mmCIF file with all atom_site columns, C-alpha atoms and ligand atoms in Angstrom:
data_model
loop_
_atom_site.group_PDB
_atom_site.id
_atom_site.type_symbol
_atom_site.label_atom_id
_atom_site.label_alt_id
_atom_site.label_comp_id
_atom_site.label_asym_id
_atom_site.label_entity_id
_atom_site.label_seq_id
_atom_site.pdbx_PDB_ins_code
_atom_site.Cartn_x
_atom_site.Cartn_y
_atom_site.Cartn_z
_atom_site.occupancy
_atom_site.B_iso_or_equiv
_atom_site.pdbx_formal_charge
_atom_site.auth_seq_id
_atom_site.auth_comp_id
_atom_site.auth_asym_id
_atom_site.auth_atom_id
_atom_site.pdbx_PDB_model_num
ATOM   1   C  CA  . MET A 1 1   ? -26.377 19.459  9.725   1.00 88.00 ? 5   MET A CA  1
ATOM   2   C  CA  . LEU A 1 2   ? -27.685 16.536  11.755  1.00 95.00 ? 6   LEU A CA  1
ATOM   3   C  CA  . ILE A 1 3   ? -29.998 14.075  10.036  1.00 97.00 ? 7   ILE A CA  1
ATOM   4   C  CA  . ARG A 1 4   ? -31.305 10.733  11.167  1.00 98.00 ? 8   ARG A CA  1
ATOM   5   C  CA  . ILE A 1 5   ? -31.754 8.272   8.341   1.00 98.00 ? 9   ILE A CA  1
ATOM   6   C  CA  . PRO A 1 6   ? -33.950 5.332   9.311   1.00 98.00 ? 10  PRO A CA  1
ATOM   7   C  CA  . ASN A 1 7   ? -33.620 1.797   8.007   1.00 98.00 ? 11  ASN A CA  1
ATOM   8   C  CA  . VAL A 1 8   ? -30.387 2.039   6.059   1.00 98.00 ? 12  VAL A CA  1
ATOM   9   C  CA  . LEU A 1 9   ? -30.262 -1.627  7.020   1.00 98.00 ? 13  LEU A CA  1
ATOM   10  C  CA  . ALA A 1 10  ? -33.259 -3.703  8.060   1.00 98.00 ? 14  ALA A CA  1
ATOM   11  C  CA  . PRO A 1 11  ? -33.087 -4.660  11.756  1.00 97.00 ? 15  PRO A CA  1
ATOM   12  C  CA  . SER A 1 12  ? -32.598 -8.298  10.708  1.00 98.00 ? 16  SER A CA  1
ATOM   13  C  CA  . GLU A 1 13  ? -29.600 -7.333  8.555   1.00 98.00 ? 17  GLU A CA  1
ATOM   14  C  CA  . ALA A 1 14  ? -28.102 -5.301  11.402  1.00 98.00 ? 18  ALA A CA  1
ATOM   15  C  CA  . ALA A 1 15  ? -28.573 -8.327  13.690  1.00 98.00 ? 19  ALA A CA  1
ATOM   16  C  CA  . GLU A 1 16  ? -26.843 -10.574 11.179  1.00 97.00 ? 20  GLU A CA  1
ATOM   17  C  CA  . ILE A 1 17  ? -23.889 -8.161  10.985  1.00 98.00 ? 21  ILE A CA  1
ATOM   18  C  CA  . CYS A 1 18  ? -23.710 -8.036  14.810  1.00 97.00 ? 22  CYS A CA  1
ATOM   19  C  CA  . GLN A 1 19  ? -23.541 -11.821 14.856  1.00 97.00 ? 23  GLN A CA  1
ATOM   20  C  CA  . LEU A 1 20  ? -20.712 -11.854 12.313  1.00 96.00 ? 24  LEU A CA  1
ATOM   21  C  CA  . LEU A 1 21  ? -18.861 -9.181  14.302  1.00 96.00 ? 25  LEU A CA  1
ATOM   22  C  CA  . ASP A 1 22  ? -19.350 -10.878 17.651  1.00 91.00 ? 26  ASP A CA  1
ATOM   23  C  CA  . GLY A 1 23  ? -16.406 -13.218 17.424  1.00 86.00 ? 27  GLY A CA  1
ATOM   24  C  CA  . ALA A 1 24  ? -14.222 -10.848 15.399  1.00 90.00 ? 28  ALA A CA  1
ATOM   25  C  CA  . ASP A 1 25  ? -10.651 -9.987  16.214  1.00 89.00 ? 29  ASP A CA  1
ATOM   26  C  CA  . TRP A 1 26  ? -11.130 -6.543  17.833  1.00 94.00 ? 30  TRP A CA  1
ATOM   27  C  CA  . LYS A 1 27  ? -8.139  -4.240  18.269  1.00 92.00 ? 31  LYS A CA  1
ATOM   28  C  CA  . ASP A 1 28  ? -7.524  -1.242  20.495  1.00 89.00 ? 32  ASP A CA  1
ATOM   29  C  CA  . GLY A 1 29  ? -9.279  1.703   18.840  1.00 90.00 ? 33  GLY A CA  1
ATOM   30  C  CA  . ARG A 1 30  ? -6.475  4.112   19.703  1.00 88.00 ? 34  ARG A CA  1
ATOM   31  C  CA  . GLN A 1 31  ? -4.502  2.807   16.726  1.00 80.00 ? 35  GLN A CA  1
ATOM   32  C  CA  . THR A 1 32  ? -6.528  4.981   14.366  1.00 77.00 ? 36  THR A CA  1
ATOM   33  C  CA  . ALA A 1 33  ? -6.829  8.104   16.533  1.00 80.00 ? 37  ALA A CA  1
ATOM   34  C  CA  . GLY A 1 34  ? -4.783  11.287  16.313  1.00 80.00 ? 38  GLY A CA  1
ATOM   35  C  CA  . TYR A 1 35  ? -2.507  12.144  19.238  1.00 80.00 ? 39  TYR A CA  1
ATOM   36  C  CA  . LEU A 1 36  ? -5.087  14.271  21.054  1.00 83.00 ? 40  LEU A CA  1
ATOM   37  C  CA  . SER A 1 37  ? -7.980  11.858  20.503  1.00 85.00 ? 41  SER A CA  1
ATOM   38  C  CA  . GLN A 1 38  ? -5.842  8.924   21.664  1.00 85.00 ? 42  GLN A CA  1
ATOM   39  C  CA  . GLN A 1 39  ? -5.941  10.321  25.173  1.00 87.00 ? 43  GLN A CA  1
ATOM   40  C  CA  . VAL A 1 40  ? -9.731  10.159  25.377  1.00 93.00 ? 44  VAL A CA  1
ATOM   41  C  CA  . LYS A 1 41  ? -10.496 7.160   23.154  1.00 91.00 ? 45  LYS A CA  1
ATOM   42  C  CA  . GLN A 1 42  ? -11.352 3.839   24.792  1.00 94.00 ? 46  GLN A CA  1
ATOM   43  C  CA  . ASN A 1 43  ? -12.982 1.364   22.447  1.00 93.00 ? 47  ASN A CA  1
ATOM   44  C  CA  . HIS A 1 44  ? -12.230 -1.479  20.092  1.00 94.00 ? 48  HIS A CA  1
ATOM   45  C  CA  . GLN A 1 45  ? -12.186 -1.484  16.326  1.00 95.00 ? 49  GLN A CA  1
ATOM   46  C  CA  . LEU A 1 46  ? -11.852 -3.937  13.507  1.00 95.00 ? 50  LEU A CA  1
ATOM   47  C  CA  . ARG A 1 47  ? -8.688  -3.380  11.484  1.00 93.00 ? 51  ARG A CA  1
ATOM   48  C  CA  . GLU A 1 48  ? -9.470  -1.598  8.218   1.00 91.00 ? 52  GLU A CA  1
ATOM   49  C  CA  . ASP A 1 49  ? -7.832  -4.427  6.211   1.00 91.00 ? 53  ASP A CA  1
ATOM   50  C  CA  . HIS A 1 50  ? -9.685  -7.200  8.052   1.00 94.00 ? 54  HIS A CA  1
ATOM   51  C  CA  . PRO A 1 51  ? -11.627 -9.245  5.436   1.00 94.00 ? 55  PRO A CA  1
ATOM   52  C  CA  . LEU A 1 52  ? -14.823 -8.925  7.494   1.00 96.00 ? 56  LEU A CA  1
ATOM   53  C  CA  . CYS A 1 53  ? -14.400 -5.149  7.667   1.00 96.00 ? 57  CYS A CA  1
ATOM   54  C  CA  . ILE A 1 54  ? -13.982 -4.941  3.895   1.00 96.00 ? 58  ILE A CA  1
ATOM   55  C  CA  . ARG A 1 55  ? -16.907 -7.279  3.159   1.00 97.00 ? 59  ARG A CA  1
ATOM   56  C  CA  . LEU A 1 56  ? -19.373 -5.737  5.604   1.00 97.00 ? 60  LEU A CA  1
ATOM   57  C  CA  . GLY A 1 57  ? -18.204 -2.233  4.721   1.00 97.00 ? 61  GLY A CA  1
ATOM   58  C  CA  . GLN A 1 58  ? -19.019 -2.894  1.063   1.00 97.00 ? 62  GLN A CA  1
ATOM   59  C  CA  . ARG A 1 59  ? -22.429 -4.174  2.068   1.00 97.00 ? 63  ARG A CA  1
ATOM   60  C  CA  . ILE A 1 60  ? -23.112 -0.903  3.851   1.00 98.00 ? 64  ILE A CA  1
ATOM   61  C  CA  . LEU A 1 61  ? -21.826 1.142   0.909   1.00 98.00 ? 65  LEU A CA  1
ATOM   62  C  CA  . ASP A 1 62  ? -24.220 -0.780  -1.379  1.00 98.00 ? 66  ASP A CA  1
ATOM   63  C  CA  . ALA A 1 63  ? -27.119 -0.046  0.990   1.00 98.00 ? 67  ALA A CA  1
ATOM   64  C  CA  . LEU A 1 64  ? -26.196 3.656   1.053   1.00 98.00 ? 68  LEU A CA  1
ATOM   65  C  CA  . ASP A 1 65  ? -26.034 3.759   -2.747  1.00 98.00 ? 69  ASP A CA  1
ATOM   66  C  CA  . ALA A 1 66  ? -29.675 2.676   -2.850  1.00 97.00 ? 70  ALA A CA  1
ATOM   67  C  CA  . ASP A 1 67  ? -30.860 4.984   -0.063  1.00 98.00 ? 71  ASP A CA  1
ATOM   68  C  CA  . GLN A 1 68  ? -32.567 8.056   -1.540  1.00 97.00 ? 72  GLN A CA  1
ATOM   69  C  CA  . MET A 1 69  ? -32.672 9.965   1.743   1.00 98.00 ? 73  MET A CA  1
ATOM   70  C  CA  . PHE A 1 70  ? -28.955 9.428   2.338   1.00 98.00 ? 74  PHE A CA  1
ATOM   71  C  CA  . LEU A 1 71  ? -28.065 10.468  -1.224  1.00 98.00 ? 75  LEU A CA  1
ATOM   72  C  CA  . SER A 1 72  ? -30.242 13.576  -1.019  1.00 98.00 ? 76  SER A CA  1
ATOM   73  C  CA  . ALA A 1 73  ? -28.960 14.622  2.423   1.00 98.00 ? 77  ALA A CA  1
ATOM   74  C  CA  . ALA A 1 74  ? -25.261 13.863  1.945   1.00 98.00 ? 78  ALA A CA  1
ATOM   75  C  CA  . LEU A 1 75  ? -24.795 14.480  -1.791  1.00 98.00 ? 79  LEU A CA  1
ATOM   76  C  CA  . PRO A 1 76  ? -21.750 12.225  -1.501  1.00 98.00 ? 80  PRO A CA  1
ATOM   77  C  CA  . LEU A 1 77  ? -18.702 12.688  -3.709  1.00 97.00 ? 81  LEU A CA  1
ATOM   78  C  CA  . LYS A 1 78  ? -16.272 10.304  -2.001  1.00 96.00 ? 82  LYS A CA  1
ATOM   79  C  CA  . VAL A 1 79  ? -17.050 7.958   0.878   1.00 96.00 ? 83  VAL A CA  1
ATOM   80  C  CA  . VAL A 1 80  ? -14.339 6.489   3.099   1.00 96.00 ? 84  VAL A CA  1
ATOM   81  C  CA  . PRO A 1 81  ? -15.054 2.742   3.480   1.00 95.00 ? 85  PRO A CA  1
ATOM   82  C  CA  . PRO A 1 82  ? -16.880 2.102   6.779   1.00 97.00 ? 86  PRO A CA  1
ATOM   83  C  CA  . LEU A 1 83  ? -15.026 0.942   9.877   1.00 96.00 ? 87  LEU A CA  1
ATOM   84  C  CA  . PHE A 1 84  ? -16.561 -0.912  12.812  1.00 97.00 ? 88  PHE A CA  1
ATOM   85  C  CA  . ASN A 1 85  ? -16.278 -0.214  16.518  1.00 96.00 ? 89  ASN A CA  1
ATOM   86  C  CA  . ARG A 1 86  ? -17.373 -1.827  19.738  1.00 96.00 ? 90  ARG A CA  1
ATOM   87  C  CA  . TYR A 1 87  ? -17.871 -0.241  23.155  1.00 97.00 ? 91  TYR A CA  1
ATOM   88  C  CA  . ALA A 1 88  ? -18.367 -2.402  26.268  1.00 96.00 ? 92  ALA A CA  1
ATOM   89  C  CA  . ASN A 1 89  ? -17.165 -2.553  29.889  1.00 96.00 ? 93  ASN A CA  1
ATOM   90  C  CA  . ASP A 1 90  ? -17.440 1.202   30.506  1.00 96.00 ? 94  ASP A CA  1
ATOM   91  C  CA  . GLU A 1 91  ? -15.578 2.081   27.312  1.00 96.00 ? 95  GLU A CA  1
ATOM   92  C  CA  . GLN A 1 92  ? -16.190 5.570   25.980  1.00 96.00 ? 96  GLN A CA  1
ATOM   93  C  CA  . TYR A 1 93  ? -14.791 8.154   23.605  1.00 96.00 ? 97  TYR A CA  1
ATOM   94  C  CA  . GLY A 1 94  ? -14.279 11.561  25.213  1.00 96.00 ? 98  GLY A CA  1
ATOM   95  C  CA  . ARG A 1 95  ? -14.740 14.966  23.552  1.00 96.00 ? 99  ARG A CA  1
ATOM   96  C  CA  . HIS A 1 96  ? -12.894 15.112  20.233  1.00 96.00 ? 100 HIS A CA  1
ATOM   97  C  CA  . ILE A 1 97  ? -12.991 16.452  16.713  1.00 95.00 ? 101 ILE A CA  1
ATOM   98  C  CA  . ASP A 1 98  ? -12.724 14.133  13.710  1.00 94.00 ? 102 ASP A CA  1
ATOM   99  C  CA  . GLY A 1 99  ? -9.711  14.785  11.487  1.00 94.00 ? 103 GLY A CA  1
ATOM   100 C  CA  . ALA A 1 100 ? -10.395 16.932  8.421   1.00 96.00 ? 104 ALA A CA  1
ATOM   101 C  CA  . ILE A 1 101 ? -8.605  14.692  5.927   1.00 96.00 ? 105 ILE A CA  1
ATOM   102 C  CA  . ARG A 1 102 ? -8.961  10.917  5.729   1.00 94.00 ? 106 ARG A CA  1
ATOM   103 C  CA  . HIS A 1 103 ? -7.048  8.458   3.571   1.00 90.00 ? 107 HIS A CA  1
ATOM   104 C  CA  . ILE A 1 104 ? -8.823  5.826   1.533   1.00 87.00 ? 108 ILE A CA  1
ATOM   105 C  CA  . PRO A 1 105 ? -6.740  2.762   2.417   1.00 82.00 ? 109 PRO A CA  1
ATOM   106 C  CA  . GLY A 1 106 ? -4.657  1.265   -0.349  1.00 84.00 ? 110 GLY A CA  1
ATOM   107 C  CA  . THR A 1 107 ? -5.438  4.010   -2.855  1.00 89.00 ? 111 THR A CA  1
ATOM   108 C  CA  . GLY A 1 108 ? -3.356  7.025   -1.857  1.00 90.00 ? 112 GLY A CA  1
ATOM   109 C  CA  . HIS A 1 109 ? -6.575  9.062   -2.223  1.00 92.00 ? 113 HIS A CA  1
ATOM   110 C  CA  . ARG A 1 110 ? -7.508  11.663  0.336   1.00 95.00 ? 114 ARG A CA  1
ATOM   111 C  CA  . VAL A 1 111 ? -11.000 12.715  1.279   1.00 96.00 ? 115 VAL A CA  1
ATOM   112 C  CA  . ARG A 1 112 ? -12.044 15.920  3.011   1.00 98.00 ? 116 ARG A CA  1
ATOM   113 C  CA  . ALA A 1 113 ? -14.349 14.807  5.808   1.00 98.00 ? 117 ALA A CA  1
ATOM   114 C  CA  . ASP A 1 114 ? -17.382 17.096  5.474   1.00 98.00 ? 118 ASP A CA  1
ATOM   115 C  CA  . LEU A 1 115 ? -19.793 14.696  7.142   1.00 98.00 ? 119 LEU A CA  1
ATOM   116 C  CA  . SER A 1 116 ? -19.387 12.009  9.772   1.00 98.00 ? 120 SER A CA  1
ATOM   117 C  CA  . ALA A 1 117 ? -21.776 9.079   9.957   1.00 98.00 ? 121 ALA A CA  1
ATOM   118 C  CA  . THR A 1 118 ? -22.575 6.432   12.544  1.00 98.00 ? 122 THR A CA  1
ATOM   119 C  CA  . LEU A 1 119 ? -24.693 3.423   11.638  1.00 98.00 ? 123 LEU A CA  1
ATOM   120 C  CA  . PHE A 1 120 ? -26.079 1.858   14.805  1.00 98.00 ? 124 PHE A CA  1
ATOM   121 C  CA  . LEU A 1 121 ? -25.959 -1.950  14.704  1.00 98.00 ? 125 LEU A CA  1
ATOM   122 C  CA  . SER A 1 122 ? -26.850 -3.117  18.252  1.00 98.00 ? 126 SER A CA  1
ATOM   123 C  CA  . PRO A 1 123 ? -30.477 -2.754  19.373  1.00 98.00 ? 127 PRO A CA  1
ATOM   124 C  CA  . PRO A 1 124 ? -30.570 0.182   21.832  1.00 98.00 ? 128 PRO A CA  1
ATOM   125 C  CA  . GLU A 1 125 ? -32.290 -1.881  24.519  1.00 98.00 ? 129 GLU A CA  1
ATOM   126 C  CA  . SER A 1 126 ? -29.367 -4.329  24.559  1.00 98.00 ? 130 SER A CA  1
ATOM   127 C  CA  . TYR A 1 127 ? -26.925 -1.840  26.136  1.00 98.00 ? 131 TYR A CA  1
ATOM   128 C  CA  . ASP A 1 128 ? -26.888 1.086   28.565  1.00 98.00 ? 132 ASP A CA  1
ATOM   129 C  CA  . GLY A 1 129 ? -25.082 4.318   27.743  1.00 98.00 ? 133 GLY A CA  1
ATOM   130 C  CA  . GLY A 1 130 ? -23.310 4.657   24.410  1.00 98.00 ? 134 GLY A CA  1
ATOM   131 C  CA  . GLU A 1 131 ? -25.142 7.828   23.357  1.00 98.00 ? 135 GLU A CA  1
ATOM   132 C  CA  . LEU A 1 132 ? -23.357 9.893   20.726  1.00 98.00 ? 136 LEU A CA  1
ATOM   133 C  CA  . ILE A 1 133 ? -23.385 13.463  22.028  1.00 98.00 ? 137 ILE A CA  1
ATOM   134 C  CA  . ILE A 1 134 ? -22.976 16.124  19.369  1.00 98.00 ? 138 ILE A CA  1
ATOM   135 C  CA  . GLU A 1 135 ? -22.265 19.613  20.658  1.00 98.00 ? 139 GLU A CA  1
ATOM   136 C  CA  . LYS A 1 136 ? -23.891 22.683  19.194  1.00 95.00 ? 140 LYS A CA  1
ATOM   137 C  CA  . LEU A 1 137 ? -23.781 26.358  20.109  1.00 93.00 ? 141 LEU A CA  1
ATOM   138 C  CA  . ASP A 1 138 ? -26.646 26.062  22.589  1.00 94.00 ? 142 ASP A CA  1
ATOM   139 C  CA  . GLY A 1 139 ? -26.265 22.640  24.151  1.00 96.00 ? 143 GLY A CA  1
ATOM   140 C  CA  . ALA A 1 140 ? -25.981 19.222  22.591  1.00 97.00 ? 144 ALA A CA  1
ATOM   141 C  CA  . ASP A 1 141 ? -27.892 16.500  20.767  1.00 98.00 ? 145 ASP A CA  1
ATOM   142 C  CA  . SER A 1 142 ? -27.946 13.018  22.258  1.00 98.00 ? 146 SER A CA  1
ATOM   143 C  CA  . ILE A 1 143 ? -28.186 10.275  19.661  1.00 98.00 ? 147 ILE A CA  1
ATOM   144 C  CA  . LYS A 1 144 ? -28.973 6.610   20.256  1.00 98.00 ? 148 LYS A CA  1
ATOM   145 C  CA  . LEU A 1 145 ? -30.752 4.989   17.349  1.00 98.00 ? 149 LEU A CA  1
ATOM   146 C  CA  . ALA A 1 146 ? -32.481 1.753   16.442  1.00 98.00 ? 150 ALA A CA  1
ATOM   147 C  CA  . ALA A 1 147 ? -30.391 -0.998  14.872  1.00 98.00 ? 151 ALA A CA  1
ATOM   148 C  CA  . GLY A 1 148 ? -29.957 -0.214  11.175  1.00 98.00 ? 152 GLY A CA  1
ATOM   149 C  CA  . ASP A 1 149 ? -30.517 3.552   11.533  1.00 98.00 ? 153 ASP A CA  1
ATOM   150 C  CA  . LEU A 1 150 ? -27.829 6.075   10.667  1.00 98.00 ? 154 LEU A CA  1
ATOM   151 C  CA  . VAL A 1 151 ? -26.971 9.547   11.903  1.00 98.00 ? 155 VAL A CA  1
ATOM   152 C  CA  . LEU A 1 152 ? -25.274 11.924  9.524   1.00 98.00 ? 156 LEU A CA  1
ATOM   153 C  CA  . TYR A 1 153 ? -23.688 14.989  11.141  1.00 98.00 ? 157 TYR A CA  1
ATOM   154 C  CA  . SER A 1 154 ? -21.280 17.730  10.346  1.00 97.00 ? 158 SER A CA  1
ATOM   155 C  CA  . ALA A 1 155 ? -17.699 16.529  10.825  1.00 97.00 ? 159 ALA A CA  1
ATOM   156 C  CA  . SER A 1 156 ? -16.835 19.993  12.101  1.00 96.00 ? 160 SER A CA  1
ATOM   157 C  CA  . THR A 1 157 ? -18.628 19.378  15.420  1.00 97.00 ? 161 THR A CA  1
ATOM   158 C  CA  . VAL A 1 158 ? -17.019 18.383  18.718  1.00 98.00 ? 162 VAL A CA  1
ATOM   159 C  CA  . HIS A 1 159 ? -18.641 15.154  19.913  1.00 98.00 ? 163 HIS A CA  1
ATOM   160 C  CA  . HIS A 1 160 ? -18.223 12.229  22.306  1.00 98.00 ? 164 HIS A CA  1
ATOM   161 C  CA  . VAL A 1 161 ? -19.608 8.787   23.121  1.00 98.00 ? 165 VAL A CA  1
ATOM   162 C  CA  . VAL A 1 162 ? -20.712 8.219   26.727  1.00 98.00 ? 166 VAL A CA  1
ATOM   163 C  CA  . PRO A 1 163 ? -19.569 5.082   28.606  1.00 98.00 ? 167 PRO A CA  1
ATOM   164 C  CA  . VAL A 1 164 ? -21.327 1.810   27.813  1.00 98.00 ? 168 VAL A CA  1
ATOM   165 C  CA  . THR A 1 165 ? -22.127 0.411   31.250  1.00 98.00 ? 169 THR A CA  1
ATOM   166 C  CA  . ARG A 1 166 ? -24.079 -2.694  30.219  1.00 98.00 ? 170 ARG A CA  1
ATOM   167 C  CA  . GLY A 1 167 ? -23.935 -4.874  27.120  1.00 98.00 ? 171 GLY A CA  1
ATOM   168 C  CA  . ALA A 1 168 ? -22.053 -3.893  23.978  1.00 97.00 ? 172 ALA A CA  1
ATOM   169 C  CA  . ARG A 1 169 ? -22.591 -1.174  21.414  1.00 98.00 ? 173 ARG A CA  1
ATOM   170 C  CA  . LEU A 1 170 ? -21.585 -2.175  17.893  1.00 98.00 ? 174 LEU A CA  1
ATOM   171 C  CA  . ALA A 1 171 ? -21.609 0.409   15.141  1.00 98.00 ? 175 ALA A CA  1
ATOM   172 C  CA  . ALA A 1 172 ? -20.189 1.194   11.747  1.00 98.00 ? 176 ALA A CA  1
ATOM   173 C  CA  . PHE A 1 173 ? -18.783 4.657   11.166  1.00 98.00 ? 177 PHE A CA  1
ATOM   174 C  CA  . PHE A 1 174 ? -17.367 6.544   8.213   1.00 98.00 ? 178 PHE A CA  1
ATOM   175 C  CA  . TRP A 1 175 ? -16.727 9.945   6.724   1.00 98.00 ? 179 TRP A CA  1
ATOM   176 C  CA  . LEU A 1 176 ? -17.529 11.437  3.396   1.00 98.00 ? 180 LEU A CA  1
ATOM   177 C  CA  . GLN A 1 177 ? -16.712 14.362  1.187   1.00 98.00 ? 181 GLN A CA  1
ATOM   178 C  CA  . SER A 1 178 ? -19.861 15.971  -0.124  1.00 98.00 ? 182 SER A CA  1
ATOM   179 C  CA  . LEU A 1 179 ? -20.341 17.491  -3.561  1.00 98.00 ? 183 LEU A CA  1
ATOM   180 C  CA  . VAL A 1 180 ? -21.522 20.559  -1.618  1.00 98.00 ? 184 VAL A CA  1
ATOM   181 C  CA  . ARG A 1 181 ? -19.008 21.635  0.977   1.00 97.00 ? 185 ARG A CA  1
ATOM   182 C  CA  . LEU A 1 182 ? -21.054 24.108  3.013   1.00 97.00 ? 186 LEU A CA  1
ATOM   183 C  CA  . ASP A 1 183 ? -23.598 22.753  5.477   1.00 96.00 ? 187 ASP A CA  1
ATOM   184 C  CA  . ALA A 1 184 ? -26.058 25.599  4.913   1.00 97.00 ? 188 ALA A CA  1
ATOM   185 C  CA  . GLN A 1 185 ? -26.146 25.083  1.137   1.00 98.00 ? 189 GLN A CA  1
ATOM   186 C  CA  . ARG A 1 186 ? -26.432 21.312  1.449   1.00 98.00 ? 190 ARG A CA  1
ATOM   187 C  CA  . ALA A 1 187 ? -29.242 21.656  3.994   1.00 97.00 ? 191 ALA A CA  1
ATOM   188 C  CA  . MET A 1 188 ? -31.189 23.966  1.656   1.00 98.00 ? 192 MET A CA  1
ATOM   189 C  CA  . LEU A 1 189 ? -30.819 21.532  -1.236  1.00 98.00 ? 193 LEU A CA  1
ATOM   190 C  CA  . PHE A 1 190 ? -32.061 18.727  0.998   1.00 98.00 ? 194 PHE A CA  1
ATOM   191 C  CA  . LYS A 1 191 ? -35.117 20.743  2.025   1.00 98.00 ? 195 LYS A CA  1
ATOM   192 C  CA  . LEU A 1 192 ? -35.830 21.718  -1.565  1.00 98.00 ? 196 LEU A CA  1
ATOM   193 C  CA  . ASP A 1 193 ? -35.482 18.137  -2.755  1.00 98.00 ? 197 ASP A CA  1
ATOM   194 C  CA  . ASN A 1 194 ? -37.885 16.966  -0.042  1.00 98.00 ? 198 ASN A CA  1
ATOM   195 C  CA  . ALA A 1 195 ? -40.401 19.661  -0.972  1.00 97.00 ? 199 ALA A CA  1
ATOM   196 C  CA  . LEU A 1 196 ? -40.131 18.733  -4.648  1.00 97.00 ? 200 LEU A CA  1
ATOM   197 C  CA  . GLN A 1 197 ? -40.767 15.095  -3.890  1.00 96.00 ? 201 GLN A CA  1
ATOM   198 C  CA  . ARG A 1 198 ? -43.861 15.969  -1.864  1.00 97.00 ? 202 ARG A CA  1
ATOM   199 C  CA  . MET A 1 199 ? -45.149 18.260  -4.619  1.00 96.00 ? 203 MET A CA  1
ATOM   200 C  CA  . GLY A 1 200 ? -44.382 15.672  -7.260  1.00 96.00 ? 204 GLY A CA  1
ATOM   201 C  CA  . HIS A 1 201 ? -46.440 13.199  -5.282  1.00 97.00 ? 205 HIS A CA  1
ATOM   202 C  CA  . ASP A 1 202 ? -49.418 15.482  -4.609  1.00 97.00 ? 206 ASP A CA  1
ATOM   203 C  CA  . HIS A 1 203 ? -49.471 17.531  -7.843  1.00 96.00 ? 207 HIS A CA  1
ATOM   204 C  CA  . PRO A 1 204 ? -47.513 15.556  -10.438 1.00 95.00 ? 208 PRO A CA  1
ATOM   205 C  CA  . ASP A 1 205 ? -48.939 17.526  -13.393 1.00 96.00 ? 209 ASP A CA  1
ATOM   206 C  CA  . HIS A 1 206 ? -48.328 21.044  -12.116 1.00 96.00 ? 210 HIS A CA  1
ATOM   207 C  CA  . PRO A 1 207 ? -46.186 22.850  -14.733 1.00 95.00 ? 211 PRO A CA  1
ATOM   208 C  CA  . ALA A 1 208 ? -44.271 24.810  -12.053 1.00 96.00 ? 212 ALA A CA  1
ATOM   209 C  CA  . LEU A 1 209 ? -42.810 21.547  -10.834 1.00 96.00 ? 213 LEU A CA  1
ATOM   210 C  CA  . VAL A 1 210 ? -40.362 21.419  -13.732 1.00 97.00 ? 214 VAL A CA  1
ATOM   211 C  CA  . ASP A 1 211 ? -39.297 25.023  -13.105 1.00 97.00 ? 215 ASP A CA  1
ATOM   212 C  CA  . MET A 1 212 ? -38.668 24.302  -9.446  1.00 97.00 ? 216 MET A CA  1
ATOM   213 C  CA  . MET A 1 213 ? -36.768 21.172  -10.393 1.00 97.00 ? 217 MET A CA  1
ATOM   214 C  CA  . ALA A 1 214 ? -34.653 23.350  -12.666 1.00 98.00 ? 218 ALA A CA  1
ATOM   215 C  CA  . VAL A 1 215 ? -33.854 25.611  -9.701  1.00 98.00 ? 219 VAL A CA  1
ATOM   216 C  CA  . TYR A 1 216 ? -32.745 22.568  -7.670  1.00 98.00 ? 220 TYR A CA  1
ATOM   217 C  CA  . HIS A 1 217 ? -30.442 21.278  -10.379 1.00 98.00 ? 221 HIS A CA  1
ATOM   218 C  CA  . ASN A 1 218 ? -29.069 24.688  -11.232 1.00 98.00 ? 222 ASN A CA  1
ATOM   219 C  CA  . LEU A 1 219 ? -28.263 25.409  -7.587  1.00 98.00 ? 223 LEU A CA  1
ATOM   220 C  CA  . LEU A 1 220 ? -26.527 22.037  -7.445  1.00 98.00 ? 224 LEU A CA  1
ATOM   221 C  CA  . ARG A 1 221 ? -24.567 23.023  -10.564 1.00 98.00 ? 225 ARG A CA  1
ATOM   222 C  CA  . LEU A 1 222 ? -23.563 26.308  -8.904  1.00 98.00 ? 226 LEU A CA  1
ATOM   223 C  CA  . TRP A 1 223 ? -22.574 24.857  -5.548  1.00 98.00 ? 227 TRP A CA  1
ATOM   224 C  CA  . SER A 1 224 ? -21.142 21.434  -6.323  1.00 98.00 ? 228 SER A CA  1
ATOM   225 C  CA  . GLU A 1 225 ? -17.460 20.740  -6.730  1.00 96.00 ? 229 GLU A CA  1
ATOM   226 C  CA  . THR A 1 226 ? -15.987 17.512  -8.026  1.00 91.00 ? 230 THR A CA  1
HETATM 227 NI NI1 . NI  B 2 .   ? -15.531 11.119  16.212  1.00 83.15 ? 314 NI  B NI1 1
#
């Protein structure tokens, strides 16, 4: 599953967050990487308990809560609060796999990372490089999005971030456990939900709409776990 979700934040909001992050107290990103990832990770991150990280992270969570496309695509059960990273001066993150289990800080709760997400904050024209490369069986997807846009992708994929050779790339990133664990099932529900919305728009009075809606909800009942 790889879905681009536009305008999670308005470009002006993303710019405001970049400004707030600009003078922040960035730490070596290796502090939060596993032993294998540490060897290929070169970036900076905001500490998860930094007040700015908590405040801006909550702002992003609120935006996601109101984003119909995100909710429909991710079917989120538990979301790990967003973290923030910064790549500049040729920093990069080599090929790695995200850990399967993440802690929610301060709660003792654990989340199975089904989906990874990156919310791009810097305008793409302000830096060179910094593409998120997500490997698939036959090649790779290269992702570099507008400020405020988000990419949601399967956490089971090997991926990397190419060196940032000019400017700085600021982003928020997080993981989530989905109500529907399997990518294929979640992708079908997303397609069905999209089709239902289109039908509901074009033929709101068609009686079959309710029956198809019933199929959507009953599949969700079958496949979801809480
Ligand atoms: Ni990663």
